[in-house]
């Protein structure tokens, strides 16, 4: 009985130290998040949508998807997520963090990601460290073959 109690106590201690199985713990915020996957780093666990826009066909105006800018409250990162409504279409997710000077006197360097995949439904690009005071430029384009079937317009949208 004593061995059972010690084993149970040990299992509880290990469980508390390692955390729940299958859950990735997010590291502290910082530039170490640049060009990383929000799901693999654990940042997506605290992700919220802070901005969204429909992806419309340039000729017909049909809505073929939606793009979102996501923000992790724990990691202070941004990434673009797209819901692609068209089977077989490629979704390009674009995010740019212009070079900015931090209030503390440091700076965040320019960073850009343009992740493309062919996936109907939700997909996302890489993330960048971008605290709430940093503006990012975002966009998305849906293509079917060589034809653009949905985009956020002619230019990237600045979100602050």
PDB file of C-alpha atoms in Angstrom:
ATOM      1  CA  UNK A   1       0.000   0.000   0.000  1.00  0.00           C
ATOM      2  CA  UNK A   2       2.894   2.355   0.815  1.00  0.00           C
ATOM      3  CA  UNK A   3       4.454   1.751  -2.654  1.00  0.00           C
ATOM      4  CA  UNK A   4       1.104   2.586  -4.294  1.00  0.00           C
ATOM      5  CA  UNK A   5       0.903   5.920  -2.408  1.00  0.00           C
ATOM      6  CA  UNK A   6       4.494   6.832  -3.348  1.00  0.00           C
ATOM      7  CA  UNK A   7       3.850   5.915  -7.011  1.00  0.00           C
ATOM      8  CA  UNK A   8       0.663   7.998  -7.064  1.00  0.00           C
ATOM      9  CA  UNK A   9       2.438  10.970  -5.473  1.00  0.00           C
ATOM     10  CA  UNK A  10       5.287  10.687  -7.966  1.00  0.00           C
ATOM     11  CA  UNK A  11       2.864  10.523 -10.910  1.00  0.00           C
ATOM     12  CA  UNK A  12       1.033  13.604  -9.628  1.00  0.00           C
ATOM     13  CA  UNK A  13       4.297  15.520  -9.215  1.00  0.00           C
ATOM     14  CA  UNK A  14       5.496  14.610 -12.720  1.00  0.00           C
ATOM     15  CA  UNK A  15       2.085  15.553 -14.140  1.00  0.00           C
ATOM     16  CA  UNK A  16       2.183  18.957 -12.479  1.00  0.00           C
ATOM     17  CA  UNK A  17       5.727  19.650 -13.666  1.00  0.00           C
ATOM     18  CA  UNK A  18       5.231  18.511 -17.256  1.00  0.00           C
ATOM     19  CA  UNK A  19       1.673  19.772 -17.663  1.00  0.00           C
ATOM     20  CA  UNK A  20      -1.192  17.977 -19.405  1.00  0.00           C
ATOM     21  CA  UNK A  21      -0.093  15.526 -22.086  1.00  0.00           C
ATOM     22  CA  UNK A  22      -0.303  16.845 -25.640  1.00  0.00           C
ATOM     23  CA  UNK A  23      -0.375  20.517 -24.672  1.00  0.00           C
ATOM     24  CA  UNK A  24       2.534  22.668 -25.767  1.00  0.00           C
ATOM     25  CA  UNK A  25       3.396  25.393 -23.294  1.00  0.00           C
ATOM     26  CA  UNK A  26       4.091  28.799 -24.853  1.00  0.00           C
ATOM     27  CA  UNK A  27       7.462  30.372 -24.158  1.00  0.00           C
ATOM     28  CA  UNK A  28       7.743  34.006 -23.003  1.00  0.00           C
ATOM     29  CA  UNK A  29       7.079  36.644 -25.695  1.00  0.00           C
ATOM     30  CA  UNK A  30       9.950  37.893 -27.859  1.00  0.00           C
ATOM     31  CA  UNK A  31      11.611  37.841 -31.258  1.00  0.00           C
ATOM     32  CA  UNK A  32      12.208  34.106 -30.840  1.00  0.00           C
ATOM     33  CA  UNK A  33       8.698  33.616 -32.259  1.00  0.00           C
ATOM     34  CA  UNK A  34       9.545  35.087 -35.675  1.00  0.00           C
ATOM     35  CA  UNK A  35       8.873  32.615 -38.511  1.00  0.00           C
ATOM     36  CA  UNK A  36       7.394  29.968 -36.202  1.00  0.00           C
ATOM     37  CA  UNK A  37       4.210  27.900 -36.280  1.00  0.00           C
ATOM     38  CA  UNK A  38       1.606  29.276 -33.823  1.00  0.00           C
ATOM     39  CA  UNK A  39       0.237  25.797 -33.069  1.00  0.00           C
ATOM     40  CA  UNK A  40       3.628  24.176 -32.446  1.00  0.00           C
ATOM     41  CA  UNK A  41       4.732  26.975 -30.104  1.00  0.00           C
ATOM     42  CA  UNK A  42       1.470  26.915 -28.142  1.00  0.00           C
ATOM     43  CA  UNK A  43       0.689  30.520 -29.077  1.00  0.00           C
ATOM     44  CA  UNK A  44      -2.511  29.576 -30.914  1.00  0.00           C
ATOM     45  CA  UNK A  45      -4.016  28.465 -27.583  1.00  0.00           C
ATOM     46  CA  UNK A  46      -4.490  32.144 -26.661  1.00  0.00           C
ATOM     47  CA  UNK A  47      -5.149  33.332 -30.226  1.00  0.00           C
ATOM     48  CA  UNK A  48      -7.999  35.751 -30.850  1.00  0.00           C
ATOM     49  CA  UNK A  49      -9.249  37.238 -34.104  1.00  0.00           C
ATOM     50  CA  UNK A  50      -8.563  40.976 -34.075  1.00  0.00           C
ATOM     51  CA  UNK A  51      -9.462  41.744 -37.711  1.00  0.00           C
ATOM     52  CA  UNK A  52     -11.091  39.995 -40.666  1.00  0.00           C
ATOM     53  CA  UNK A  53     -11.986  40.610 -44.295  1.00  0.00           C
ATOM     54  CA  UNK A  54     -13.847  38.707 -47.005  1.00  0.00           C
ATOM     55  CA  UNK A  55     -11.870  37.370 -49.964  1.00  0.00           C
ATOM     56  CA  UNK A  56     -13.872  38.343 -53.044  1.00  0.00           C
ATOM     57  CA  UNK A  57     -13.576  37.307 -56.670  1.00  0.00           C
ATOM     58  CA  UNK A  58     -12.212  40.381 -58.528  1.00  0.00           C
ATOM     59  CA  UNK A  59     -14.724  40.122 -61.418  1.00  0.00           C
ATOM     60  CA  UNK A  60     -17.896  38.734 -59.863  1.00  0.00           C
ATOM     61  CA  UNK A  61     -17.592  39.906 -56.266  1.00  0.00           C
ATOM     62  CA  UNK A  62     -18.440  36.402 -55.020  1.00  0.00           C
ATOM     63  CA  UNK A  63     -17.085  35.678 -51.552  1.00  0.00           C
ATOM     64  CA  UNK A  64     -14.750  32.669 -51.866  1.00  0.00           C
ATOM     65  CA  UNK A  65     -13.173  32.862 -48.426  1.00  0.00           C
ATOM     66  CA  UNK A  66     -12.302  35.009 -45.449  1.00  0.00           C
ATOM     67  CA  UNK A  67      -8.997  36.061 -43.931  1.00  0.00           C
ATOM     68  CA  UNK A  68      -8.340  36.828 -40.288  1.00  0.00           C
ATOM     69  CA  UNK A  69      -5.498  38.424 -38.405  1.00  0.00           C
ATOM     70  CA  UNK A  70      -4.929  36.425 -35.233  1.00  0.00           C
ATOM     71  CA  UNK A  71      -3.162  37.691 -32.094  1.00  0.00           C
ATOM     72  CA  UNK A  72      -1.821  35.599 -29.231  1.00  0.00           C
ATOM     73  CA  UNK A  73      -2.326  37.360 -25.923  1.00  0.00           C
ATOM     74  CA  UNK A  74       0.305  35.175 -24.212  1.00  0.00           C
ATOM     75  CA  UNK A  75       2.998  35.311 -26.917  1.00  0.00           C
ATOM     76  CA  UNK A  76       2.238  38.759 -28.382  1.00  0.00           C
ATOM     77  CA  UNK A  77       2.373  37.353 -31.916  1.00  0.00           C
ATOM     78  CA  UNK A  78       0.325  37.842 -35.099  1.00  0.00           C
ATOM     79  CA  UNK A  79      -0.419  35.477 -37.983  1.00  0.00           C
ATOM     80  CA  UNK A  80      -2.877  35.303 -40.881  1.00  0.00           C
ATOM     81  CA  UNK A  81      -5.519  32.587 -41.016  1.00  0.00           C
ATOM     82  CA  UNK A  82      -7.676  31.910 -44.095  1.00  0.00           C
ATOM     83  CA  UNK A  83     -10.920  30.014 -44.535  1.00  0.00           C
ATOM     84  CA  UNK A  84     -10.806  28.875 -48.178  1.00  0.00           C
ATOM     85  CA  UNK A  85     -14.289  27.981 -49.451  1.00  0.00           C
ATOM     86  CA  UNK A  86     -13.148  26.599 -52.843  1.00  0.00           C
ATOM     87  CA  UNK A  87     -12.018  22.986 -53.200  1.00  0.00           C
ATOM     88  CA  UNK A  88      -8.648  22.804 -55.000  1.00  0.00           C
ATOM     89  CA  UNK A  89      -7.835  26.493 -54.628  1.00  0.00           C
ATOM     90  CA  UNK A  90      -4.482  27.625 -53.238  1.00  0.00           C
ATOM     91  CA  UNK A  91      -4.535  30.077 -50.328  1.00  0.00           C
ATOM     92  CA  UNK A  92      -1.642  32.519 -49.931  1.00  0.00           C
ATOM     93  CA  UNK A  93      -1.419  34.132 -46.499  1.00  0.00           C
ATOM     94  CA  UNK A  94       0.723  37.275 -46.315  1.00  0.00           C
ATOM     95  CA  UNK A  95       1.967  39.128 -43.243  1.00  0.00           C
ATOM     96  CA  UNK A  96       4.616  41.840 -43.049  1.00  0.00           C
ATOM     97  CA  UNK A  97       6.019  43.399 -39.906  1.00  0.00           C
ATOM     98  CA  UNK A  98       7.698  46.653 -40.973  1.00  0.00           C
ATOM     99  CA  UNK A  99      10.806  47.703 -39.081  1.00  0.00           C
ATOM    100  CA  UNK A 100       9.595  49.529 -35.978  1.00  0.00           C
ATOM    101  CA  UNK A 101      11.240  51.151 -33.000  1.00  0.00           C
ATOM    102  CA  UNK A 102      10.146  49.865 -29.620  1.00  0.00           C
ATOM    103  CA  UNK A 103       9.097  52.304 -26.896  1.00  0.00           C
ATOM    104  CA  UNK A 104      12.012  51.005 -24.800  1.00  0.00           C
ATOM    105  CA  UNK A 105      14.475  52.193 -27.445  1.00  0.00           C
ATOM    106  CA  UNK A 106      15.076  48.889 -29.226  1.00  0.00           C
ATOM    107  CA  UNK A 107      13.721  47.945 -32.623  1.00  0.00           C
ATOM    108  CA  UNK A 108      11.942  45.095 -34.329  1.00  0.00           C
ATOM    109  CA  UNK A 109      13.393  44.272 -37.725  1.00  0.00           C
ATOM    110  CA  UNK A 110      11.432  43.862 -40.932  1.00  0.00           C
ATOM    111  CA  UNK A 111       9.899  40.413 -41.351  1.00  0.00           C
ATOM    112  CA  UNK A 112       7.685  38.919 -44.064  1.00  0.00           C
ATOM    113  CA  UNK A 113       5.943  35.588 -44.603  1.00  0.00           C
ATOM    114  CA  UNK A 114       3.918  34.378 -47.577  1.00  0.00           C
ATOM    115  CA  UNK A 115       2.734  30.840 -46.846  1.00  0.00           C
ATOM    116  CA  UNK A 116       0.822  29.011 -49.602  1.00  0.00           C
ATOM    117  CA  UNK A 117      -1.118  25.766 -49.384  1.00  0.00           C
ATOM    118  CA  UNK A 118      -3.942  24.009 -51.199  1.00  0.00           C
ATOM    119  CA  UNK A 119      -6.438  23.281 -48.492  1.00  0.00           C
ATOM    120  CA  UNK A 120     -10.187  23.812 -48.364  1.00  0.00           C
ATOM    121  CA  UNK A 121     -11.157  25.189 -44.974  1.00  0.00           C
ATOM    122  CA  UNK A 122      -8.971  26.861 -42.364  1.00  0.00           C
ATOM    123  CA  UNK A 123      -5.200  27.167 -42.786  1.00  0.00           C
ATOM    124  CA  UNK A 124      -2.672  29.607 -41.406  1.00  0.00           C
ATOM    125  CA  UNK A 125       0.754  31.086 -42.000  1.00  0.00           C
ATOM    126  CA  UNK A 126       3.765  31.647 -39.792  1.00  0.00           C
ATOM    127  CA  UNK A 127       3.743  34.094 -36.894  1.00  0.00           C
ATOM    128  CA  UNK A 128       5.800  37.116 -35.914  1.00  0.00           C
ATOM    129  CA  UNK A 129       6.374  38.748 -32.583  1.00  0.00           C
ATOM    130  CA  UNK A 130       4.246  41.897 -32.800  1.00  0.00           C
ATOM    131  CA  UNK A 131       3.105  43.355 -29.468  1.00  0.00           C
ATOM    132  CA  UNK A 132      -0.153  45.322 -29.457  1.00  0.00           C
ATOM    133  CA  UNK A 133       1.617  48.608 -30.302  1.00  0.00           C
ATOM    134  CA  UNK A 134       3.028  47.180 -33.576  1.00  0.00           C
ATOM    135  CA  UNK A 135       1.132  47.545 -36.870  1.00  0.00           C
ATOM    136  CA  UNK A 136       1.325  44.725 -39.420  1.00  0.00           C
ATOM    137  CA  UNK A 137       0.397  44.573 -43.101  1.00  0.00           C
ATOM    138  CA  UNK A 138      -1.743  41.591 -44.092  1.00  0.00           C
ATOM    139  CA  UNK A 139      -3.271  40.081 -47.187  1.00  0.00           C
ATOM    140  CA  UNK A 140      -4.553  36.898 -48.738  1.00  0.00           C
ATOM    141  CA  UNK A 141      -5.065  35.607 -52.267  1.00  0.00           C
ATOM    142  CA  UNK A 142      -7.006  32.562 -53.434  1.00  0.00           C
ATOM    143  CA  UNK A 143      -6.030  31.106 -56.813  1.00  0.00           C
ATOM    144  CA  UNK A 144      -7.457  28.284 -58.871  1.00  0.00           C
ATOM    145  CA  UNK A 145      -4.878  27.378 -61.485  1.00  0.00           C
ATOM    146  CA  UNK A 146      -3.551  30.740 -62.689  1.00  0.00           C
ATOM    147  CA  UNK A 147      -6.789  32.630 -61.972  1.00  0.00           C
ATOM    148  CA  UNK A 148      -7.258  34.810 -58.896  1.00  0.00           C
ATOM    149  CA  UNK A 149     -10.622  33.864 -57.424  1.00  0.00           C
ATOM    150  CA  UNK A 150     -10.440  35.820 -54.179  1.00  0.00           C
ATOM    151  CA  UNK A 151      -8.325  38.485 -52.542  1.00  0.00           C
ATOM    152  CA  UNK A 152      -8.395  41.278 -50.012  1.00  0.00           C
ATOM    153  CA  UNK A 153      -7.950  43.816 -52.835  1.00  0.00           C
ATOM    154  CA  UNK A 154      -5.068  45.472 -54.652  1.00  0.00           C
ATOM    155  CA  UNK A 155      -2.802  46.166 -51.649  1.00  0.00           C
ATOM    156  CA  UNK A 156      -2.062  44.821 -48.217  1.00  0.00           C
ATOM    157  CA  UNK A 157      -4.209  46.080 -45.354  1.00  0.00           C
ATOM    158  CA  UNK A 158      -2.445  47.744 -42.426  1.00  0.00           C
ATOM    159  CA  UNK A 159      -3.814  46.627 -39.073  1.00  0.00           C
ATOM    160  CA  UNK A 160      -2.821  48.437 -35.899  1.00  0.00           C
TER     161      UNK A 160
END
